[in-house]
Tab-separated table of C-alpha atoms and ligand atoms in Angstrom:
chain	number	residue	atom	x	y	z
A	1	UNK	CA	13.589	-21.669	-2.300
A	2	UNK	CA	11.386	-18.778	-3.766
A	3	UNK	CA	9.196	-16.129	-2.548
A	4	UNK	CA	5.893	-17.406	-1.007
A	5	UNK	CA	3.838	-14.853	0.778
A	6	UNK	CA	2.364	-17.611	2.764
A	7	UNK	CA	5.610	-18.860	4.326
A	8	UNK	CA	7.773	-15.997	4.207
A	9	UNK	CA	9.988	-14.834	7.053
A	10	UNK	CA	8.481	-11.633	7.406
A	11	UNK	CA	10.457	-8.842	8.927
A	12	UNK	CA	9.321	-5.751	7.217
A	13	UNK	CA	8.828	-2.417	9.497
A	14	UNK	CA	4.880	-3.074	9.607
A	15	UNK	CA	2.554	-4.503	8.876
A	16	UNK	CA	3.995	-7.314	10.841
A	17	UNK	CA	3.386	-11.180	10.856
A	18	UNK	CA	-0.137	-11.914	12.218
A	19	UNK	CA	-0.817	-14.710	14.547
A	20	UNK	CA	-3.335	-17.501	13.176
A	21	UNK	CA	-5.486	-16.869	16.072
A	22	UNK	CA	-5.823	-13.235	15.064
A	23	UNK	CA	-6.409	-14.342	11.304
A	24	UNK	CA	-9.007	-16.655	12.043
A	25	UNK	CA	-11.013	-14.134	14.326
A	26	UNK	CA	-11.839	-12.297	11.160
A	27	UNK	CA	-13.388	-15.481	9.456
A	28	UNK	CA	-16.990	-14.420	10.556
A	29	UNK	CA	-20.060	-13.987	8.708
A	30	UNK	CA	-21.087	-10.316	8.165
A	31	UNK	CA	-22.145	-8.822	11.705
A	32	UNK	CA	-24.829	-6.035	12.114
A	33	UNK	CA	-22.662	-2.982	13.184
A	34	UNK	CA	-25.426	-1.626	15.201
A	35	UNK	CA	-26.453	-4.866	16.917
A	36	UNK	CA	-25.774	-5.889	20.507
A	37	UNK	CA	-23.284	-8.774	19.251
A	38	UNK	CA	-21.012	-6.206	17.747
A	39	UNK	CA	-21.498	-3.590	20.581
A	40	UNK	CA	-20.212	-6.235	22.863
A	41	UNK	CA	-17.058	-6.784	20.824
A	42	UNK	CA	-16.439	-2.966	21.049
A	43	UNK	CA	-17.096	-2.828	24.647
A	44	UNK	CA	-14.427	-5.653	25.084
A	45	UNK	CA	-11.982	-3.818	22.974
A	46	UNK	CA	-12.422	-0.812	24.930
A	47	UNK	CA	-11.682	-2.696	28.251
A	48	UNK	CA	-8.573	-4.046	26.670
A	49	UNK	CA	-7.196	-0.756	25.085
A	50	UNK	CA	-5.311	0.274	28.488
A	51	UNK	CA	-3.255	-2.964	28.105
A	52	UNK	CA	-1.901	-1.503	24.766
A	53	UNK	CA	-1.410	2.057	25.963
A	54	UNK	CA	-0.293	1.096	29.496
A	55	UNK	CA	-2.490	3.821	30.570
A	56	UNK	CA	-6.112	4.724	31.000
A	57	UNK	CA	-7.786	7.553	29.317
A	58	UNK	CA	-10.072	8.297	26.420
A	59	UNK	CA	-9.419	5.527	23.891
A	60	UNK	CA	-10.723	5.365	20.314
A	61	UNK	CA	-10.670	2.951	17.575
A	62	UNK	CA	-10.793	4.310	13.963
A	63	UNK	CA	-11.309	2.708	10.796
A	64	UNK	CA	-8.267	3.871	8.674
A	65	UNK	CA	-4.464	3.322	8.726
A	66	UNK	CA	-2.170	5.189	11.090
A	67	UNK	CA	-2.306	8.124	9.167
A	68	UNK	CA	-6.078	8.276	9.596
A	69	UNK	CA	-5.336	8.502	13.474
A	70	UNK	CA	-2.636	11.182	12.950
A	71	UNK	CA	-5.120	13.246	10.907
A	72	UNK	CA	-7.730	12.860	13.307
A	73	UNK	CA	-5.523	14.267	16.076
A	74	UNK	CA	-3.851	16.827	14.174
A	75	UNK	CA	-7.127	18.333	12.593
A	76	UNK	CA	-9.035	18.242	15.993
A	77	UNK	CA	-6.097	19.354	18.352
A	78	UNK	CA	-3.681	21.704	16.284
A	79	UNK	CA	-4.973	24.962	17.626
A	80	UNK	CA	-6.572	27.513	15.118
A	81	UNK	CA	-4.896	30.287	17.233
A	82	UNK	CA	-1.364	29.877	18.230
A	83	UNK	CA	1.708	28.399	17.289
A	84	UNK	CA	2.364	24.684	16.743
A	85	UNK	CA	5.902	23.197	16.898
A	86	UNK	CA	6.711	20.122	14.747
A	87	UNK	CA	9.907	18.109	15.250
A	88	UNK	CA	11.250	16.220	12.260
A	89	UNK	CA	14.221	13.743	11.543
A	90	UNK	CA	12.873	11.516	8.950
A	91	UNK	CA	10.170	10.622	6.573
A	92	UNK	CA	7.271	10.157	9.052
A	93	UNK	CA	8.085	13.611	10.693
A	94	UNK	CA	8.137	15.371	7.417
A	95	UNK	CA	4.464	13.692	6.773
A	96	UNK	CA	3.511	14.977	10.342
A	97	UNK	CA	4.596	18.516	9.052
A	98	UNK	CA	2.468	18.102	5.858
A	99	UNK	CA	-0.538	17.182	7.728
A	100	UNK	CA	-0.289	19.825	10.573
A	101	UNK	CA	0.294	22.480	7.784
A	102	UNK	CA	-3.319	21.564	6.281
A	103	UNK	CA	-4.930	22.639	9.593
A	104	UNK	CA	-2.644	25.632	10.895
A	105	UNK	CA	-1.038	28.624	9.284
A	106	UNK	CA	1.294	29.035	12.337
A	107	UNK	CA	3.671	26.258	12.346
A	108	UNK	CA	7.499	26.095	13.328
A	109	UNK	CA	9.308	23.147	11.921
A	110	UNK	CA	12.479	22.174	14.022
A	111	UNK	CA	14.177	19.666	11.721
A	112	UNK	CA	17.347	17.289	12.237
A	113	UNK	CA	19.053	15.553	9.546
A	114	UNK	CA	17.428	12.192	8.869
A	115	UNK	CA	18.634	9.797	11.667
A	116	UNK	CA	20.133	12.437	13.884
A	117	UNK	CA	18.506	13.360	17.254
A	118	UNK	CA	16.380	16.608	17.360
A	119	UNK	CA	18.265	19.246	19.735
A	120	UNK	CA	16.519	19.412	23.091
A	121	UNK	CA	18.038	22.815	23.392
A	122	UNK	CA	16.550	24.235	20.468
A	123	UNK	CA	12.965	22.809	21.311
A	124	UNK	CA	13.370	24.288	24.824
A	125	UNK	CA	14.269	27.843	23.397
A	126	UNK	CA	11.263	27.565	21.159
A	127	UNK	CA	8.895	26.658	24.154
A	128	UNK	CA	10.502	29.468	26.318
A	129	UNK	CA	9.049	31.887	23.902
A	130	UNK	CA	5.762	31.199	25.501
A	131	UNK	CA	3.349	31.054	22.419
A	132	UNK	CA	3.528	27.387	21.515
A	133	UNK	CA	0.171	25.748	21.861
A	134	UNK	CA	0.889	22.144	20.544
A	135	UNK	CA	4.261	20.105	19.989
A	136	UNK	CA	3.947	17.128	17.359
A	137	UNK	CA	6.577	14.612	17.148
A	138	UNK	CA	7.018	11.027	16.029
A	139	UNK	CA	8.172	8.604	18.918
A	140	UNK	CA	9.996	6.001	16.552
A	141	UNK	CA	10.890	7.303	13.152
A	142	UNK	CA	10.458	4.269	11.482
A	143	UNK	CA	12.063	5.394	8.281
A	144	UNK	CA	15.511	5.717	9.805
A	145	UNK	CA	15.200	3.501	12.588
A	146	UNK	CA	15.416	5.663	15.570
A	147	UNK	CA	13.579	6.524	18.545
A	148	UNK	CA	13.084	10.208	19.619
A	149	UNK	CA	13.974	11.036	23.188
A	150	UNK	CA	10.587	11.969	24.328
A	151	UNK	CA	11.547	11.479	28.059
A	152	UNK	CA	13.932	14.470	27.815
A	153	UNK	CA	11.498	16.575	25.780
A	154	UNK	CA	8.521	15.940	28.079
A	155	UNK	CA	9.397	18.070	31.128
A	156	UNK	CA	9.750	21.378	29.129
A	157	UNK	CA	6.657	20.476	26.839
A	158	UNK	CA	4.568	19.942	29.965
A	159	UNK	CA	5.819	22.936	31.757
A	160	UNK	CA	4.926	25.269	28.747
A	161	UNK	CA	1.254	24.004	28.728
A	162	UNK	CA	1.458	23.062	25.144
A	163	UNK	CA	-0.434	19.869	23.992
A	164	UNK	CA	2.014	17.111	23.489
A	165	UNK	CA	0.984	15.103	20.409
A	166	UNK	CA	2.891	11.983	19.439
A	167	UNK	CA	2.906	9.771	16.603
A	168	UNK	CA	3.338	6.363	18.314
A	169	UNK	CA	2.635	4.273	15.265
A	170	UNK	CA	5.663	2.160	15.207
A	171	UNK	CA	6.346	2.709	19.007
A	172	UNK	CA	3.290	1.529	20.873
A	173	UNK	CA	3.862	-2.163	22.305
A	174	UNK	CA	7.410	-1.887	20.988
A	175	UNK	CA	9.006	0.710	23.022
A	176	UNK	CA	8.144	1.777	26.467
A	177	UNK	CA	5.939	5.184	26.766
A	178	UNK	CA	4.793	5.901	30.131
A	179	UNK	CA	1.901	8.296	28.924
A	180	UNK	CA	0.945	9.721	32.190
A	181	UNK	CA	4.659	10.270	33.529
A	182	UNK	CA	5.458	12.117	30.610
A	183	UNK	CA	2.187	14.247	30.184
A	184	UNK	CA	1.501	12.964	26.711
A	185	UNK	CA	-1.972	14.297	25.686
A	186	UNK	CA	-2.484	12.312	22.352
A	187	UNK	CA	-0.852	8.926	21.090
A	188	UNK	CA	-1.789	7.335	17.690
A	189	UNK	CA	-0.884	3.621	17.326
A	190	UNK	CA	-1.248	1.662	14.298
A	191	UNK	CA	-2.798	-1.760	14.294
A	192	UNK	CA	-0.391	-3.267	12.040
A	193	UNK	CA	2.928	-2.824	14.028
A	194	UNK	CA	3.588	-3.657	17.787
A	195	UNK	CA	0.086	-4.886	18.071
A	196	UNK	CA	0.360	-7.290	15.390
A	197	UNK	CA	-2.973	-7.009	14.087
A	198	UNK	CA	-3.930	-6.386	10.226
A	199	UNK	CA	-3.369	-3.083	8.849
A	200	UNK	CA	-6.258	-0.508	8.808
A	201	UNK	CA	-7.209	0.434	12.218
A	202	UNK	CA	-5.747	3.576	14.261
A	203	UNK	CA	-5.768	3.484	17.886
A	204	UNK	CA	-5.767	6.734	19.643
A	205	UNK	CA	-5.200	7.764	23.194
A	206	UNK	CA	-6.333	11.248	24.448
A	207	UNK	CA	-5.945	12.901	27.939
A	208	UNK	CA	-8.592	14.827	29.603
A	209	UNK	CA	-6.977	17.871	28.502
A	210	UNK	CA	-7.024	16.902	24.931
A	211	UNK	CA	-10.553	15.971	25.218
A	212	UNK	CA	-11.246	19.464	26.561
A	213	UNK	CA	-9.407	21.095	23.642
A	214	UNK	CA	-11.172	18.959	20.777
A	215	UNK	CA	-12.319	21.396	18.080
A	216	UNK	CA	-14.098	20.331	14.727
A	217	UNK	CA	-11.530	19.420	12.005
A	218	UNK	CA	-11.992	16.460	9.572
A	219	UNK	CA	-15.657	15.432	9.167
A	220	UNK	CA	-15.118	11.616	8.872
A	221	UNK	CA	-12.391	11.594	11.697
A	222	UNK	CA	-13.987	13.956	14.129
A	223	UNK	CA	-12.659	12.739	17.367
A	224	UNK	CA	-15.575	14.346	19.454
A	225	UNK	CA	-17.970	12.387	17.368
A	226	UNK	CA	-16.222	9.177	17.726
A	227	UNK	CA	-15.975	9.563	21.614
A	228	UNK	CA	-19.657	9.993	21.641
A	229	UNK	CA	-20.550	6.997	19.632
A	230	UNK	CA	-18.088	5.083	21.818
A	231	UNK	CA	-20.002	5.713	24.956
A	232	UNK	CA	-22.728	3.209	23.609
A	233	UNK	CA	-19.846	1.064	22.088
A	234	UNK	CA	-20.928	2.352	18.768
A	235	UNK	CA	-19.308	4.150	15.829
A	236	UNK	CA	-20.229	7.100	13.850
A	237	UNK	CA	-19.924	5.275	10.562
A	238	UNK	CA	-19.955	1.810	9.470
A	239	UNK	CA	-16.475	0.520	10.949
A	240	UNK	CA	-14.232	-1.885	9.598
A	241	UNK	CA	-15.908	-4.808	11.259
A	242	UNK	CA	-13.590	-7.608	10.412
A	243	UNK	CA	-10.629	-5.656	11.529
A	244	UNK	CA	-12.374	-4.897	14.938
A	245	UNK	CA	-12.578	-8.858	15.352
A	246	UNK	CA	-9.006	-9.186	14.685
A	247	UNK	CA	-8.206	-6.222	16.922
A	248	UNK	CA	-10.181	-7.837	19.875
A	249	UNK	CA	-7.998	-11.127	19.474
A	250	UNK	CA	-4.616	-9.244	19.112
A	251	UNK	CA	-5.454	-7.212	22.175
A	252	UNK	CA	-6.292	-10.598	23.936
A	253	UNK	CA	-2.979	-12.202	22.828
A	254	UNK	CA	-1.201	-9.037	24.061
A	255	UNK	CA	-2.859	-9.360	27.569
A	256	UNK	CA	-1.903	-13.053	27.822
A	257	UNK	CA	1.713	-12.291	26.879
A	258	UNK	CA	1.942	-9.062	28.941
A	259	UNK	CA	2.961	-5.756	27.640
A	260	UNK	CA	6.069	-5.713	29.661
A	261	UNK	CA	7.019	-9.143	28.277
A	262	UNK	CA	6.628	-8.151	24.709
A	263	UNK	CA	8.523	-4.628	25.355
A	264	UNK	CA	11.568	-6.644	26.743
A	265	UNK	CA	11.242	-9.299	23.931
A	266	UNK	CA	11.355	-6.499	21.442
A	267	UNK	CA	14.383	-4.873	23.071
A	268	UNK	CA	16.304	-8.085	23.350
A	269	UNK	CA	15.719	-8.710	19.509
A	270	UNK	CA	16.982	-5.291	18.668
A	271	UNK	CA	20.047	-5.900	20.937
A	272	UNK	CA	20.656	-9.050	19.034
A	273	UNK	CA	20.209	-7.455	15.643
A	274	UNK	CA	22.515	-4.580	16.485
A	275	UNK	CA	25.224	-6.853	17.680
A	276	UNK	CA	24.866	-9.072	14.554
A	277	UNK	CA	25.183	-6.063	12.370
A	278	UNK	CA	28.318	-4.949	14.154
A	279	UNK	CA	30.269	-8.471	13.633
A	280	UNK	CA	29.060	-8.538	9.941
A	281	UNK	CA	30.991	-5.079	10.004
A	282	UNK	CA	27.881	-3.416	8.666
A	283	UNK	CA	26.756	-0.016	9.842
A	284	UNK	CA	23.732	1.101	11.664
A	285	UNK	CA	22.135	4.220	9.716
A	286	UNK	CA	20.692	6.323	12.781
A	287	UNK	CA	22.982	7.689	15.450
A	288	UNK	CA	23.661	4.506	17.529
A	289	UNK	CA	22.578	5.871	20.932
A	290	UNK	CA	19.150	6.412	19.688
A	291	UNK	CA	18.670	3.255	17.344
A	292	UNK	CA	15.171	1.917	17.666
A	293	UNK	CA	14.152	-1.293	19.408
A	294	UNK	CA	11.447	-1.934	16.745
A	295	UNK	CA	13.195	-1.245	13.510
A	296	UNK	CA	16.945	-1.797	13.044
A	297	UNK	CA	18.065	0.278	9.916
A	298	UNK	CA	21.246	-0.623	8.340
A	299	UNK	CA	23.437	0.648	5.559
A	300	UNK	CA	23.572	-1.547	2.653
A	301	UNK	CA	26.975	-3.456	2.285
A	302	UNK	CA	29.230	-1.301	0.284
A	303	UNK	CA	28.647	-1.895	-3.379
A	304	UNK	CA	25.615	-3.914	-2.884
A	305	UNK	CA	22.212	-2.289	-3.794
A	306	UNK	CA	18.757	-3.605	-3.372
A	307	UNK	CA	19.054	-6.126	-6.462
A	308	UNK	CA	22.195	-7.732	-4.878
A	309	UNK	CA	21.080	-7.805	-1.471
A	310	UNK	CA	17.470	-7.329	-0.329
A	311	UNK	CA	16.052	-8.781	-3.450
A	312	UNK	CA	18.241	-11.998	-2.953
A	313	UNK	CA	16.868	-12.370	0.568
A	314	UNK	CA	13.486	-12.228	-0.936
A	315	UNK	CA	13.748	-14.275	-4.048
A	316	UNK	CA	16.336	-16.807	-3.135
A	317	UNK	CA	15.690	-17.225	0.892
A	318	UNK	CA	11.925	-16.240	1.010
A	319	UNK	CA	12.800	-13.472	3.805
A	320	UNK	CA	11.375	-10.115	3.537
A	321	UNK	CA	12.857	-7.083	5.250
A	322	UNK	CA	12.312	-3.433	4.236
A	323	UNK	CA	14.161	-0.984	1.983
A	324	UNK	CA	14.724	2.697	2.365
A	325	UNK	CA	12.218	5.412	1.771
A	326	UNK	CA	12.689	8.464	-0.495
A	327	UNK	CA	16.252	9.430	-0.531
A	328	UNK	CA	17.342	6.146	1.447
A	329	UNK	CA	15.839	3.795	-1.352
A	330	UNK	CA	18.471	1.473	-2.275
A	331	UNK	CA	20.930	2.617	0.490
A	332	UNK	CA	19.816	1.007	3.593
A	333	UNK	CA	17.737	-1.994	4.724
A	334	UNK	CA	15.386	-2.372	7.845
A	335	UNK	CA	14.711	-5.242	9.971
A	336	UNK	CA	11.249	-4.862	11.613
A	337	UNK	CA	11.370	-6.977	14.950
A	338	UNK	CA	8.055	-5.907	16.784
A	339	UNK	CA	4.843	-7.513	17.499
A	340	UNK	CA	5.148	-11.149	17.386
A	341	UNK	CA	8.568	-11.371	15.765
A	342	UNK	CA	10.691	-13.917	17.527
A	343	UNK	CA	14.066	-15.344	17.667
A	344	UNK	CA	13.683	-17.858	14.957
A	345	UNK	CA	12.867	-15.041	12.506
A	346	UNK	CA	16.037	-13.299	13.536
A	347	UNK	CA	18.082	-16.586	13.137
A	348	UNK	CA	17.120	-17.457	9.638
A	349	UNK	CA	17.419	-13.869	8.496
A	350	UNK	CA	20.942	-13.492	9.700
A	351	UNK	CA	21.988	-16.886	8.454
A	352	UNK	CA	20.879	-15.682	4.934
A	353	UNK	CA	22.545	-12.496	5.088
A	354	UNK	CA	25.775	-14.329	6.341
A	355	UNK	CA	25.414	-16.556	3.257
A	356	UNK	CA	25.002	-13.638	0.828
A	357	UNK	CA	27.987	-11.734	2.406
A	358	UNK	CA	29.917	-15.053	2.252
A	359	UNK	CA	29.169	-15.595	-1.528
A	360	UNK	CA	30.316	-12.013	-2.305
A	361	UNK	CA	33.524	-12.762	-0.376
A	362	UNK	CA	32.571	-10.200	2.122
A	363	UNK	CA	31.785	-12.094	5.515
A	364	UNK	CA	34.371	-11.248	8.043
A	365	UNK	CA	33.708	-14.175	10.600
A	366	UNK	CA	31.424	-17.003	9.354
A	367	UNK	CA	28.836	-17.810	12.205
A	368	UNK	CA	29.609	-14.770	14.316
A	369	UNK	CA	26.335	-12.961	13.685
A	370	UNK	CA	24.507	-16.051	14.394
A	371	UNK	CA	26.452	-16.616	17.588
A	372	UNK	CA	25.346	-12.961	18.602
A	373	UNK	CA	21.657	-13.741	17.997
A	374	UNK	CA	21.828	-17.313	19.868
A	375	UNK	CA	23.833	-15.811	22.963
A	376	UNK	CA	20.959	-13.274	23.502
A	377	UNK	CA	18.307	-15.902	23.182
A	378	UNK	CA	16.536	-16.635	26.537
B	401	LIG	N1	4.097	7.178	11.224
B	401	LIG	C1	4.829	6.232	11.492
B	401	LIG	C2	5.878	6.394	12.582
B	401	LIG	C3	4.963	5.181	10.796
B	401	LIG	O1	5.782	4.168	10.883
B	401	LIG	C4	3.904	5.015	9.739
B	401	LIG	C5	3.704	3.651	9.042
B	401	LIG	O2	4.906	2.900	8.809
B	401	LIG	C6	2.905	6.145	9.617
B	401	LIG	C7	3.000	7.155	10.253
B	401	LIG	C8	1.809	6.005	8.565
B	401	LIG	O3	1.006	4.998	9.052
B	401	LIG	P1	-0.112	4.158	7.901
B	401	LIG	O4	0.820	3.808	6.734
B	401	LIG	O5	-0.512	2.929	8.698
B	401	LIG	O6	-0.896	5.292	7.628
């Protein structure tokens, strides 16, 4: 078997596999983005977005990848006066820090080593100083396969009165996030992750408090301008029309499946992946208690780099998993199991991993990883 993008088992950490219904939805002639037909599509999307966020609020669709959503939120909400706290423990936390520093000169960064939890006590003691106006954190740190403990962070952030701004790009529709209960003010989702739509749209949820605090930042990504246009099911600039068509279909699919069912399936796929990794005697990269349900990050088998491991999966077995970023390149591999990823994807992937390890004389118990997956299937 050789790599074939049309038939590959596709388990990178996003973009994820796209359902044929969603792909077909994009095959339409050009539409007038200022006409009634397209406005009707935007209206439907707006009605469906609360299914994605499991909350009602001010919800926007921005043409641009997840980073566009982050830049929109930070440029419009990170206060010009007052301190912003940025929490980092991976590549995307560090990216947040870079973006926020473009828009504020008063930033405190609290960093944990990549893959390790952020100290709640340190966050609380920064908040206790009383001058923090916004806290920015990544819910699911895709680069290291870990979920940050927003539930524990939330009470002190809420009590401090700071805006709670969350990068939910690889968490939304994959990891539960009770937005209202936690008092989150802004959440950014990416179309290409748990929602399983094509890459290129950012979805943003804002609380009433966040809308009241909006100030001009980026011109193109001005959230106030986008909100105003959306009232008429319109966009300030030309939207990525085919992606909106795909978005509507992906949201309909999510509604049919049910958000709760998708979250539960994602969790069970993650549990099966972790159990399979254990019996292969491989090691998770992040602190196990915080391992992500959307992305399982695993240290490469000792002595096997990408050419001996991940590239064999790709070239010989037509299976795509993702490598490490930055300092972790060649050191870890990441299995994305969000969106419409399913049991057959995991079975094929762990079968091939067993075969590669077996050929290298490194497979502890043949069939054990597959059994861990099979036993967790519904
Ligand atoms: N934040 C997180 C947590 C991500 O996983 C990603 C992409 O993987 C990004 C930000 C950047 O999103 P995009 O590449 O869609 O701009």
